[in-house]
Short mmCIF file of C-alpha atoms in Angstrom, two decimals:
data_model
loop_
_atom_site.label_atom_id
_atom_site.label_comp_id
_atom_site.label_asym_id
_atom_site.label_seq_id
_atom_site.Cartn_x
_atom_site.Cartn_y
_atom_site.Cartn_z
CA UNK A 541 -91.82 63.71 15.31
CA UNK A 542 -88.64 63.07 16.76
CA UNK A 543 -88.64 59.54 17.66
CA UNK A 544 -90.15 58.91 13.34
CA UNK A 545 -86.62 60.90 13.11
CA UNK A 546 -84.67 58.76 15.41
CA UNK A 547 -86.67 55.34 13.51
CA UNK A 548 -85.58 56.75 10.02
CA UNK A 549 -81.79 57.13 11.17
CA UNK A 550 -82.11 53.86 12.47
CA UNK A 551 -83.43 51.61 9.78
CA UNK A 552 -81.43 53.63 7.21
CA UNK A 553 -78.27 52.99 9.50
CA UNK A 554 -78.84 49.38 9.47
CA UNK A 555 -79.08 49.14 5.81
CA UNK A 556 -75.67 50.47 4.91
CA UNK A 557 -74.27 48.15 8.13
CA UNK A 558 -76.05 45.07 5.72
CA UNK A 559 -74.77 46.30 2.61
CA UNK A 560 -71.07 46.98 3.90
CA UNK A 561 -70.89 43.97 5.80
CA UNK A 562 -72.49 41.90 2.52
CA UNK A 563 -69.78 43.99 0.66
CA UNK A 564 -66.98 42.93 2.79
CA UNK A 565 -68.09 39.15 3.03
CA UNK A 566 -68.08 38.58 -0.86
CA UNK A 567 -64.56 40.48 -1.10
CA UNK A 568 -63.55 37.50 2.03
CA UNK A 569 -64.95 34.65 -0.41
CA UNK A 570 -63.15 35.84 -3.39
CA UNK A 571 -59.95 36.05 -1.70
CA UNK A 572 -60.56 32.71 -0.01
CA UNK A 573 -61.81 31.04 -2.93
CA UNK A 574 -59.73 28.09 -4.22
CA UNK A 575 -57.64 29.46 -7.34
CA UNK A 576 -59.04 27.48 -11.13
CA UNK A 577 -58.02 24.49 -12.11
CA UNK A 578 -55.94 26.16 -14.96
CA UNK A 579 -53.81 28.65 -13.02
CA UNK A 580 -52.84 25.57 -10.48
CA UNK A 581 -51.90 24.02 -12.87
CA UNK A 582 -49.65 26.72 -14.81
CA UNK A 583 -48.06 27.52 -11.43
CA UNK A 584 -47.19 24.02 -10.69
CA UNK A 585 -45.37 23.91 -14.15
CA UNK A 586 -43.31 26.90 -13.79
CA UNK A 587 -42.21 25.20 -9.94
CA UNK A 588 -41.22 22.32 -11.59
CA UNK A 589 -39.68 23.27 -14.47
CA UNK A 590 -37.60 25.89 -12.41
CA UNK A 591 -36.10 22.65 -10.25
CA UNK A 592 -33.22 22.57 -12.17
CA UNK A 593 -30.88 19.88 -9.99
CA UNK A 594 -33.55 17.35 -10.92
CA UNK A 595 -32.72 17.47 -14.58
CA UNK A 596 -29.42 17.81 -13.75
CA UNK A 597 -29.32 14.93 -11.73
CA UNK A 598 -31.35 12.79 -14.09
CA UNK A 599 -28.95 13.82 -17.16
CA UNK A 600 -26.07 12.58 -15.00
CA UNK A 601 -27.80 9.72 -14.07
CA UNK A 602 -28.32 8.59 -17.22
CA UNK A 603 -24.83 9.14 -18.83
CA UNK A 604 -23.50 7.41 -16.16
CA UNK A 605 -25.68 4.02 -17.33
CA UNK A 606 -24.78 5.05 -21.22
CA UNK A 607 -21.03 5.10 -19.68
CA UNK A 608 -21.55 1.71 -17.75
CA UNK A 609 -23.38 -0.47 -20.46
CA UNK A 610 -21.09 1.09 -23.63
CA UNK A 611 -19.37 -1.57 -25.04
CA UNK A 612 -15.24 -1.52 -24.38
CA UNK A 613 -13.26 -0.36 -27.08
CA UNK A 614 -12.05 -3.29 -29.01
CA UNK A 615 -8.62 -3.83 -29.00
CA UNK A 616 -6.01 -6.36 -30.92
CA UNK A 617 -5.44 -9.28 -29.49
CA UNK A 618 -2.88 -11.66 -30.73
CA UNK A 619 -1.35 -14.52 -29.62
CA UNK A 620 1.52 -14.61 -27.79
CA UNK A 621 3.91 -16.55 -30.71
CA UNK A 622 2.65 -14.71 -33.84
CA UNK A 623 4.59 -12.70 -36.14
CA UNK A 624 3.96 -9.05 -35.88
CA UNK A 625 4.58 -5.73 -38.46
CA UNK A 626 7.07 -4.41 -36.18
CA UNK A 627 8.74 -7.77 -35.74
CA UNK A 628 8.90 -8.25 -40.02
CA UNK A 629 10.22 -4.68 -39.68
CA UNK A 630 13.04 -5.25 -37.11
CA UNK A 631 13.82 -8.49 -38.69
CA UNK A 632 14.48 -6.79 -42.18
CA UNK A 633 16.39 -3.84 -40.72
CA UNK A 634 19.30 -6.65 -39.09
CA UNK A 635 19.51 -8.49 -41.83
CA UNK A 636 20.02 -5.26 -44.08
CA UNK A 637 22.25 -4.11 -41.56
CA UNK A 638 24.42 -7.32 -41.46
CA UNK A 639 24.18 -7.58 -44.97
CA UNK A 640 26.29 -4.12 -45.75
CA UNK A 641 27.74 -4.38 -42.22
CA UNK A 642 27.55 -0.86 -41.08
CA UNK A 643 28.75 0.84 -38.16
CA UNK A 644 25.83 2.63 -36.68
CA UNK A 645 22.32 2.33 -35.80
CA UNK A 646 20.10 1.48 -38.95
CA UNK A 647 16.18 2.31 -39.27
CA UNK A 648 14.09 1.72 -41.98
CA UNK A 649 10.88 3.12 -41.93
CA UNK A 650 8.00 1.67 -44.25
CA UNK A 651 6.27 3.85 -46.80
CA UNK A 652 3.47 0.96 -47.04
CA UNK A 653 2.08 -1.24 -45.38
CA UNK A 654 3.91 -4.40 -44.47
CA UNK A 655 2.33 -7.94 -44.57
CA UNK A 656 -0.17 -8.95 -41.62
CA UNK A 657 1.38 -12.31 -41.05
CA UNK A 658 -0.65 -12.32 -37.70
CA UNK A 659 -1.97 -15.66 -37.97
CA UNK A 660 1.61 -17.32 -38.26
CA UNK A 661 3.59 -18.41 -35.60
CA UNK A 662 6.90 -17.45 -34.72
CA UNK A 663 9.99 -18.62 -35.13
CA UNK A 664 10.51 -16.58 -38.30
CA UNK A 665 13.25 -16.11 -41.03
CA UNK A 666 13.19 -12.76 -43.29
CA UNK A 667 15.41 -13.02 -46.96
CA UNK A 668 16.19 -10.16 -48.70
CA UNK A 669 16.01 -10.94 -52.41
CA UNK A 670 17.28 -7.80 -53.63
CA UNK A 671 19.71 -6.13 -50.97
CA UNK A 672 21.32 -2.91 -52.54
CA UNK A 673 25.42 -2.98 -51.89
CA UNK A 674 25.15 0.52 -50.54
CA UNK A 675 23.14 2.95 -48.35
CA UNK A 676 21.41 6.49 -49.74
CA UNK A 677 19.66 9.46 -49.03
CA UNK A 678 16.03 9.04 -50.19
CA UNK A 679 13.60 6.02 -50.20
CA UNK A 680 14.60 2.43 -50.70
CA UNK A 681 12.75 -0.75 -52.20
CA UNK A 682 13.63 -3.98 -50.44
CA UNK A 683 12.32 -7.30 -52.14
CA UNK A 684 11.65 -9.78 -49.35
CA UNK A 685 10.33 -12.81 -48.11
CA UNK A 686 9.36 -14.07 -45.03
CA UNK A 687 9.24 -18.30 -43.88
CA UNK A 688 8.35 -20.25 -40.87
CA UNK A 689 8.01 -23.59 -39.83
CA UNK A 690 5.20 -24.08 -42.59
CA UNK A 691 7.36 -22.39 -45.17
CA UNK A 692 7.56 -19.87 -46.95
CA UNK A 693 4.88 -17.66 -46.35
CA UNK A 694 5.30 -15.10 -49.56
CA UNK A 695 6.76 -12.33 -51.43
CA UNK A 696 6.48 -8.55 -50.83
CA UNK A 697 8.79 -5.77 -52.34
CA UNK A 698 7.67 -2.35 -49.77
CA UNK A 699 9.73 0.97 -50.28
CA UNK A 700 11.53 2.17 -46.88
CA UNK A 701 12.93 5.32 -46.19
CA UNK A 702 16.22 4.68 -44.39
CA UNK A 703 18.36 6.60 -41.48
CA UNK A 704 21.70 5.66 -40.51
CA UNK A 705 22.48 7.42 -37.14
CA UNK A 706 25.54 7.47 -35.17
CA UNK A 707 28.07 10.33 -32.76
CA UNK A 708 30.29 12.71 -35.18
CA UNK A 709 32.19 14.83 -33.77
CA UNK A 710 31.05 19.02 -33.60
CA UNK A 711 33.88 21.24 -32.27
CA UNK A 712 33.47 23.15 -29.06
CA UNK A 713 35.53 26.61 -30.17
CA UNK A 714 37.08 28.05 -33.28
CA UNK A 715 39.88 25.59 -34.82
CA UNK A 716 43.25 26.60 -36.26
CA UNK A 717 44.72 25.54 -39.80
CA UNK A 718 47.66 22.80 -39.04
CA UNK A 719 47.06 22.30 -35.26
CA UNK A 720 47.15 18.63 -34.36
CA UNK A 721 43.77 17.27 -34.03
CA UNK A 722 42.63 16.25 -30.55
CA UNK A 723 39.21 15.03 -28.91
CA UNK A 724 39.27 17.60 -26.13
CA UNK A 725 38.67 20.14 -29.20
CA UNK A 726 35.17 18.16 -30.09
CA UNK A 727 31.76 17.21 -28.59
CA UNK A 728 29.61 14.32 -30.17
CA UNK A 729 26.34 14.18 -30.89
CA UNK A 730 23.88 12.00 -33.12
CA UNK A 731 23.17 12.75 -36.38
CA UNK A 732 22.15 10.67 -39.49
CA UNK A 733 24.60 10.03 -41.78
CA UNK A 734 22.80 9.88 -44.74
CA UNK A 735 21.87 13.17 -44.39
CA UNK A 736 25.94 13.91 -43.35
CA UNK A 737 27.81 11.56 -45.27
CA UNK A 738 31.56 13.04 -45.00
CA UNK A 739 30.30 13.74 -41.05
CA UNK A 740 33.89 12.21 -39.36
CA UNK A 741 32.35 9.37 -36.66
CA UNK A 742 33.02 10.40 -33.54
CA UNK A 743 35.65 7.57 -32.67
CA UNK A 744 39.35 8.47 -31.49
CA UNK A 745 40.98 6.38 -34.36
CA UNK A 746 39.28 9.08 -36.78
CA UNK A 747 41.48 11.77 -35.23
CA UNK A 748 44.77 10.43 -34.62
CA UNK A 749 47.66 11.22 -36.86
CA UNK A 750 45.69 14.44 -38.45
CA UNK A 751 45.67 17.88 -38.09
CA UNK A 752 43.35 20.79 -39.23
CA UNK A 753 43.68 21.09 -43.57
CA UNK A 754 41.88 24.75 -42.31
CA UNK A 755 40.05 27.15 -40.17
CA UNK A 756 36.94 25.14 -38.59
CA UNK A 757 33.95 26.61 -36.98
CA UNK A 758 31.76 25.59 -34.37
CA UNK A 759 28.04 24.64 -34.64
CA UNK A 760 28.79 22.02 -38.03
CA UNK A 761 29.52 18.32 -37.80
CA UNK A 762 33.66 17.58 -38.77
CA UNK A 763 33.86 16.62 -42.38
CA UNK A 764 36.86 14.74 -43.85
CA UNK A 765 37.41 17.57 -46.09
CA UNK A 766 38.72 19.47 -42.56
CA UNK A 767 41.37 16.73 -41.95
CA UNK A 768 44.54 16.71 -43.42
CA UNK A 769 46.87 13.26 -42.30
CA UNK A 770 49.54 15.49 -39.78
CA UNK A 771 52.83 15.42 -41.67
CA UNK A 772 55.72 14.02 -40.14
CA UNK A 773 57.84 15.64 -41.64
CA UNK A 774 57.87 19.39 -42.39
CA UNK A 775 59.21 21.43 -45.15
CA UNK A 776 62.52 23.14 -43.69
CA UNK A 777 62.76 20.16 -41.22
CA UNK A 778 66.11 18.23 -41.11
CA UNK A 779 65.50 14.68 -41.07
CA UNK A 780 67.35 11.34 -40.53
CA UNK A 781 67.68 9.07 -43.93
CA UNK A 782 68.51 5.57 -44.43
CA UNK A 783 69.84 3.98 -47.26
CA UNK A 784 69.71 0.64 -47.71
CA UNK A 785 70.99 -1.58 -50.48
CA UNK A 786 70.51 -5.05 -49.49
CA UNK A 787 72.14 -5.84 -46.50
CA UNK A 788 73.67 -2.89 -46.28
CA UNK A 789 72.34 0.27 -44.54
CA UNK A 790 73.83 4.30 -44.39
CA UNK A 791 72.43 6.81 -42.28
CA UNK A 792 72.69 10.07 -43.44
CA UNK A 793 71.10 14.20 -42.60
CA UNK A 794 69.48 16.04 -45.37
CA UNK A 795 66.07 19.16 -45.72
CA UNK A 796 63.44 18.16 -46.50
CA UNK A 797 61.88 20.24 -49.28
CA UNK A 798 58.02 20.08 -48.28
CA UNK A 799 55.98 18.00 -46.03
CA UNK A 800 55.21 14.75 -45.85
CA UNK A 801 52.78 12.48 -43.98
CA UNK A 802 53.27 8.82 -43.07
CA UNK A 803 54.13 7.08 -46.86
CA UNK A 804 54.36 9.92 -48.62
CA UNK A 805 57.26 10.24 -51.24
CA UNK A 806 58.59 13.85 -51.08
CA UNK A 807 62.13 15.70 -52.37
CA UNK A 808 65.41 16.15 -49.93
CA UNK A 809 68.49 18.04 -50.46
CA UNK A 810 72.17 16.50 -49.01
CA UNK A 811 73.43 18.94 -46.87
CA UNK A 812 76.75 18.23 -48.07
CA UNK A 813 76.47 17.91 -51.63
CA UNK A 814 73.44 20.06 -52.02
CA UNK A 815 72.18 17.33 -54.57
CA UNK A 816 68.24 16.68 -54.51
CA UNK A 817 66.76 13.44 -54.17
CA UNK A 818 63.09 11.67 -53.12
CA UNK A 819 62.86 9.76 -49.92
CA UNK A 820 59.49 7.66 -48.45
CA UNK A 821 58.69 9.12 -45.07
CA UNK A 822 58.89 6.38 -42.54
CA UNK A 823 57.93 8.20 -38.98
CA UNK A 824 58.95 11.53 -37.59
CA UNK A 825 61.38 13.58 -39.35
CA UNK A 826 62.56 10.28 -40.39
CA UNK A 827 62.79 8.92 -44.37
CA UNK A 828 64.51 6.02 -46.25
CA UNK A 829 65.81 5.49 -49.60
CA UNK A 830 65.41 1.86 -51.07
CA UNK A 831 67.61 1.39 -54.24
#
């Protein structure tokens, strides 16, 4: 009885061993098993798609051949000799220039197109058909022609716009009515003097011989209007006259009833006779009479 006990035990032992270990051994192949096609295949995708310095590299790569095999960008070439815009241009500005012979530096500035005379040679000659006598604010139409060794090689009337800049004088500080004028009292700078016409130019001749006609301010270009000629003789002043009457010549003292600059015909009174009479001033404090 015991050992049909002990046989039972046994054999029903060694069945659960065989179905555990079966168990166990199909779990091992699954795991084992190769993974489907599909999966492999999905996997490998996402790898390679998530190797992003490839594309990087390959972009690179090929802008770098776009770069190297784009065509230069095409640029104007013209022979050495031939006759340029900007040399018509220049050529028109001198001979305006030396037509109204102006103290300055001229520019004209084309509101159109100018000629391409490109395929002509140099040496050139520009004419100006219909030069104005005078320079303005505001635009300008010049009537021109242009001729080379062929001849003439047309006709074009273009409107410019033209600036005329040169150094006026600004003062440095507050200026005083009737002080002499003097360049240490003025700074230059370049403006265009079609936009200041009555700007004084700032040359030393343009002060001499003047003094302030009123109070000036700093930070605005000198006009004329601000210049008076400086009087060489002033009212109150007691001056030296000549007389003269052919060859004969008396020099006399008499007041001189208001100012008077270099020219200037103004009223005396003899100091001895107290009589009035007009005398041309001649220098300082210095008149003459001319009967």
């Amino acid at each position: 009885m015991k050992i049909s006990l002990f046989l039972r035990l046994t054999f029903g032992l060694g069945i659960a061993i065989f179905i555990f270990a079966s168990a166990l051994r199909a779990s091992l192949d699954e795991i084992l098993a190769p993974l489907p096609v599909a999966e492999v295949a999905s996997v490998s995708n996402r790898k390679i798609q998530s190797v992003q310095p490839v594309k990087s590299l390959r972009s690179v790569s090929t802008m770098q051949s776009l770069l190297e095999s784009a065509p230069p960008a095409e640029e104007e070439a013209y022979r050495a000799d031939a006759i340029l815009a900007s040399d018509v241009q220049q050529a028109i500005t001198n001979e305006l220039a030396s037509h109204l012979r102006i103290a300055g530096d001229l520019t004209l500035v084309a509101l159109r197109d100018l000629p391409d005379l490109s395929g002509y040679s140099q040496p050139f000659l520009v004419q100006l058909n219909n030069a104005p006598t005078s320079l303005s604010r505001g635009n300008l139409l010049l009537r021109f022609q242009v001729e080379n060794e062929k001849g003439v090689l047309g006709e074009w009337t273009v409107p410019f716009r033209a600036h005329l800049f040169s150094e006026v004088w600004y003062p440095r500080a507050q200026l005083r009515r009737g002080e002499l004028a003097s360049p240490s009292d003025f700074e230059s700078r370049a403006v265009d003097l079609l936009a200041e016409p009555n700007a004084v130019p700032a040359q030393l001749e343009s002060l001499l011989r003047h003094e302030y006609a009123r109070d000036i301010r700093p930070g605005k270009a000198l006009v004329w209007s601000d210049l008076a000629e400086r009087a060489l003789v002033r009212k109150g002043d007691v001056v030296e006259v000549s007389a003269v009457t052919g060859l004969l010549a008396i020099t006399m003292r008499a007041v001189a009833r208001e100012d008077g600059s270099d020219g200037d015909l103004i009223v005396l009174r003899n100091i001895d006779s107290s009589k009035e009479f007009s005398a041309r001033v001649i220098g300082e404090s210095r008149v003459e009479v001319i009967f």
